[in-house]
XYZ file of C-alpha atoms in Angstrom:
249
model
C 407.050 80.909 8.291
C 403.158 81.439 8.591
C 401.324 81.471 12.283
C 398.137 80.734 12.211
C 396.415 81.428 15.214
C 392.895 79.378 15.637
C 390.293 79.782 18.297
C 390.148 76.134 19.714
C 387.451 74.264 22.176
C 388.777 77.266 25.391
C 391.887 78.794 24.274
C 394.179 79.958 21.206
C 395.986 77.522 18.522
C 399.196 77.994 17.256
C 399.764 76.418 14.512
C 403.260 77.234 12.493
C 403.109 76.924 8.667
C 406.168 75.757 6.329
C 406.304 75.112 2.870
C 407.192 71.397 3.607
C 406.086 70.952 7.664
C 403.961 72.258 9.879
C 404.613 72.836 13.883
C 401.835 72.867 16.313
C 403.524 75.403 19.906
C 401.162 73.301 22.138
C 399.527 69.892 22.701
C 396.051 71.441 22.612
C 392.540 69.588 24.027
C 391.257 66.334 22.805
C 388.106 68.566 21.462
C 390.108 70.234 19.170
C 391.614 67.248 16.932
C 389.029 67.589 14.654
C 389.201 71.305 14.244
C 392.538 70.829 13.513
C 391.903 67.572 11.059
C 389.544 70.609 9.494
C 392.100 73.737 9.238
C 395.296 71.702 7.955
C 393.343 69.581 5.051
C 390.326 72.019 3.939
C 391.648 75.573 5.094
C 395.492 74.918 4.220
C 395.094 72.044 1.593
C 397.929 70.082 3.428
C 397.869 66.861 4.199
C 398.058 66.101 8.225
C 401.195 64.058 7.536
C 402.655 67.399 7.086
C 402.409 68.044 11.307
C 405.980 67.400 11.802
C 406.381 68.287 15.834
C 403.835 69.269 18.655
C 405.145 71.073 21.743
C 403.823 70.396 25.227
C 404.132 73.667 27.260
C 402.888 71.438 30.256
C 400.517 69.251 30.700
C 397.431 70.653 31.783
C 394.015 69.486 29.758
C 393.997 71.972 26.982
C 397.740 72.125 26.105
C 398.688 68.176 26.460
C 395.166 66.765 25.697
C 395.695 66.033 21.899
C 399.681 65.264 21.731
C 399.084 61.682 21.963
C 396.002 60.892 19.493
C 397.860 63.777 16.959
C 401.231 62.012 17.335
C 399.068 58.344 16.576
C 397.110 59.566 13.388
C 400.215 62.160 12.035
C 403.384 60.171 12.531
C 404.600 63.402 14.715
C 407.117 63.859 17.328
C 405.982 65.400 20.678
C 408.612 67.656 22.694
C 408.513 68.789 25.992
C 410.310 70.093 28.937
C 413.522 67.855 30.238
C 411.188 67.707 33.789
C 412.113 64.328 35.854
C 409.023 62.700 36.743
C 405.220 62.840 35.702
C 403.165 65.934 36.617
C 400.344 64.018 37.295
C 402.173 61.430 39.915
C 400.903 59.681 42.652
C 397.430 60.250 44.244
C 397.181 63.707 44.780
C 398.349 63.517 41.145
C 395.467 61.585 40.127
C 392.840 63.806 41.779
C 394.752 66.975 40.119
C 394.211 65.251 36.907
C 390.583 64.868 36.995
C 390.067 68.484 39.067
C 391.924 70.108 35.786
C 389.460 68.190 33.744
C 386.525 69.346 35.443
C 388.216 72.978 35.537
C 388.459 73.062 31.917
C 384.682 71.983 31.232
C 383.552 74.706 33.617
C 385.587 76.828 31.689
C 383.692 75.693 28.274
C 380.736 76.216 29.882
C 381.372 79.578 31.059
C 382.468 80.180 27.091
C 379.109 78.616 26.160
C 381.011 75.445 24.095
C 379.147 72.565 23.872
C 380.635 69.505 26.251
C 383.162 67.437 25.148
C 385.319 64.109 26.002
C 388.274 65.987 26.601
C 389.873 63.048 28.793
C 393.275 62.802 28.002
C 396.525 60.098 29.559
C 398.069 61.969 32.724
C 401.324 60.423 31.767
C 402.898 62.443 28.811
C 405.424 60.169 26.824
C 407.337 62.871 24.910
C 410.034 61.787 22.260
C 412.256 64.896 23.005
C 413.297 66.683 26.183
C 413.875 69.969 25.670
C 416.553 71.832 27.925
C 416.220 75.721 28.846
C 417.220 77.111 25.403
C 417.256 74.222 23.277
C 416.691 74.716 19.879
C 413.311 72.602 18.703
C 413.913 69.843 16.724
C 413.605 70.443 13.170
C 412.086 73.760 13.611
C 415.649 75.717 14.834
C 414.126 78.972 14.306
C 411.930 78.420 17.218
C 413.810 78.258 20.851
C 412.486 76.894 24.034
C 412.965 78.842 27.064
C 411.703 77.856 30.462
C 409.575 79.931 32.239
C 408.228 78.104 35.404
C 405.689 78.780 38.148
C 402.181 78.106 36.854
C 404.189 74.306 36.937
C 407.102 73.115 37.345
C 407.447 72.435 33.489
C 406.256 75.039 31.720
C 408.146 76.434 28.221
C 407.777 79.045 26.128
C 408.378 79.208 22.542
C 410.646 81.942 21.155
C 411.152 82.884 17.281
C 414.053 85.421 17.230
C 413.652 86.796 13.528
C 409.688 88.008 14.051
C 410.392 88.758 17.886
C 407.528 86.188 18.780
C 406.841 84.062 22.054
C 404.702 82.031 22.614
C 404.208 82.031 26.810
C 401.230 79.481 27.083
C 400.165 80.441 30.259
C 402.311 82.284 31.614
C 399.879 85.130 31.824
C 396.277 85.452 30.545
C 393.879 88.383 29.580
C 390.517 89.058 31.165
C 388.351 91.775 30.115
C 391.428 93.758 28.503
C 393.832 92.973 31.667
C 396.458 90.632 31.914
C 396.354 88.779 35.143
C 398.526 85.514 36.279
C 396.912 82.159 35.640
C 395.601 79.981 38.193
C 397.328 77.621 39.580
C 400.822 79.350 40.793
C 402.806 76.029 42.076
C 405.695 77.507 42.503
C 405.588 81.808 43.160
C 409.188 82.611 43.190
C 409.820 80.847 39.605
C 406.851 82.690 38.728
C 408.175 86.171 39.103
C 411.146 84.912 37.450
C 409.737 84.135 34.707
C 408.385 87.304 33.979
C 411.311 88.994 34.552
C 412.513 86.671 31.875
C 410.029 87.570 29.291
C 410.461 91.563 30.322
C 413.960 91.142 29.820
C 413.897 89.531 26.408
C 411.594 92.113 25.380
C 409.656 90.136 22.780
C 407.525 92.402 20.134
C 404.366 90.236 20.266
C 403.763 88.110 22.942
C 401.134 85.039 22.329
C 398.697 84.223 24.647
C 397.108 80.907 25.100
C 394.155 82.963 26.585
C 394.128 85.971 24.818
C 395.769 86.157 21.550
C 398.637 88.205 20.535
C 399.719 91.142 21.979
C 401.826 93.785 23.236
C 402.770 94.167 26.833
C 404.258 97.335 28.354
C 406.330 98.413 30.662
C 403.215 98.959 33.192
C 401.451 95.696 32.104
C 404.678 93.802 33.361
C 404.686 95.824 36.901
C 400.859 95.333 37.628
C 402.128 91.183 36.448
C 404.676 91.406 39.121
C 402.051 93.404 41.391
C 399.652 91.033 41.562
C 401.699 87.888 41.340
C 401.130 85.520 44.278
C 403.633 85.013 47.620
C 402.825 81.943 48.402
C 401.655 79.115 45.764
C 397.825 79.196 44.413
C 397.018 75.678 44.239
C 394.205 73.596 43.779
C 393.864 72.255 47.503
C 394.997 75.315 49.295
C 391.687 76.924 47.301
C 389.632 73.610 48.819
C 391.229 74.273 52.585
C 390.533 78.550 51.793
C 387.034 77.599 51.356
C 386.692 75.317 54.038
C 387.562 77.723 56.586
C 385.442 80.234 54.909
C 382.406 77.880 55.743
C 383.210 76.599 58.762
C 383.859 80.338 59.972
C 380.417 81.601 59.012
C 378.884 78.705 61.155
């Protein structure tokens, strides 16, 4: 087993090399298909057939975005977490979809990446649900372990033998500190979660902002430190703001 990590369109790829399959740990962003066309068939002379599985940690715009066109042109399976219902449902589910969008262009922007049509289906159709320590299909040296709060579906992606997980965005590094993402949906499964991850005491820990590292026992209290009471969410940002403004008038 060969990880190849690859800096996509605004975060980290993952992308698992076999001698007969590869596995991609997350469903990427629409811009980076042909980065990926790029690495598998010029940098690792494989053929794209080869992409066996893709893994949808959740379903945000730059770890979903690509499952469905990579799944079309490679014949691969998609997995994801056994989650009733669609993220994006609904109205408010609708609006979410497009704020993420917009979120993640501001975010190439602030990278200095050119724009991209990163517009991807809000309605994931996975062809395996993957329950809290499930073993991936075809790739059962790699285990699936929830670890909620930034949604309500997120996984991470565990390989025992080289002490690896994968924790999407679980946690992400700014300026050499590791911070919680934004949004926090759901707090209390938050701090859960990386209790979780402090518990299984992984020796590299993969970031999807932030590449691999090595957290300590201080880097997981200043986590739990700073990690959010109440949820961090798109519209209780809007009504924060609101106030803010009508305040100051």
């Amino acid at each position: 087993m060969q990880l190849h990590p690859i800096a996509g369109y605004i975060q980290t790829i993952y992308l698992v090399e076999y001698s007969d399959k590869l596995l991609l740990l997350d469903g990427c962003s629409r811009a980076d298909i042909p980065l990926l066309k790029h690495y598998i068939g010029v940098k690792l002379r494989r053929h794209l057939q080869d992409l066996k599985l893709v893994v949808v940690t959740h379903m945000h715009p730059d770890h979903a975005g690509a499952a469905h066109k990579l799944r079309d042109i490679t014949g691969c399976k998609i997995a994801a977490a056994n989650v009733s219902g669609q993220w994006y449902s609904g109205l408010d589910g609708k609006l979410m979809h497009l704020t993420d969008i917009l979120l993640t262009l501001w975010v190439a922007k602030k990278m200095k990446k050119p724009r991209r049509n990163i517009y991807y289906s809000a309605q994931l159709k996975a062809d395996y649900y993957l329950d809290d320590g499930d073993l991936l299909p075809g790739f059962d040296d790699w285990q699936a372990l929830y670890t909620q709060g930034h949604t309500d579906r997120d996984i991470s992606l565990y390989h025992a033998s080289t002490g690896r997980l994968y924790v999407a965005d679980l946690l992400v590094k700014v300026k050499s500190k590791f911070i919680p993402p934004y949004p926090i949906f759901y707090p209390n499964r938050y701090r859960d979660s990386l209790q979780k991850v402090q518990a299984l005491d992984p020796s590299i820990v993969a970031l999807a902002h932030g590449g691999e590292v090595q957290l300590t026992e201080k880097d997981y209290q200043s986590l739990l430190q700073r990690a959010p009471t109440i949820p961090m969410t798109h519209w209780r940002s809007v009504k924060a703001k609101l106030k803010k403004v009508i305040f100051n008038r």
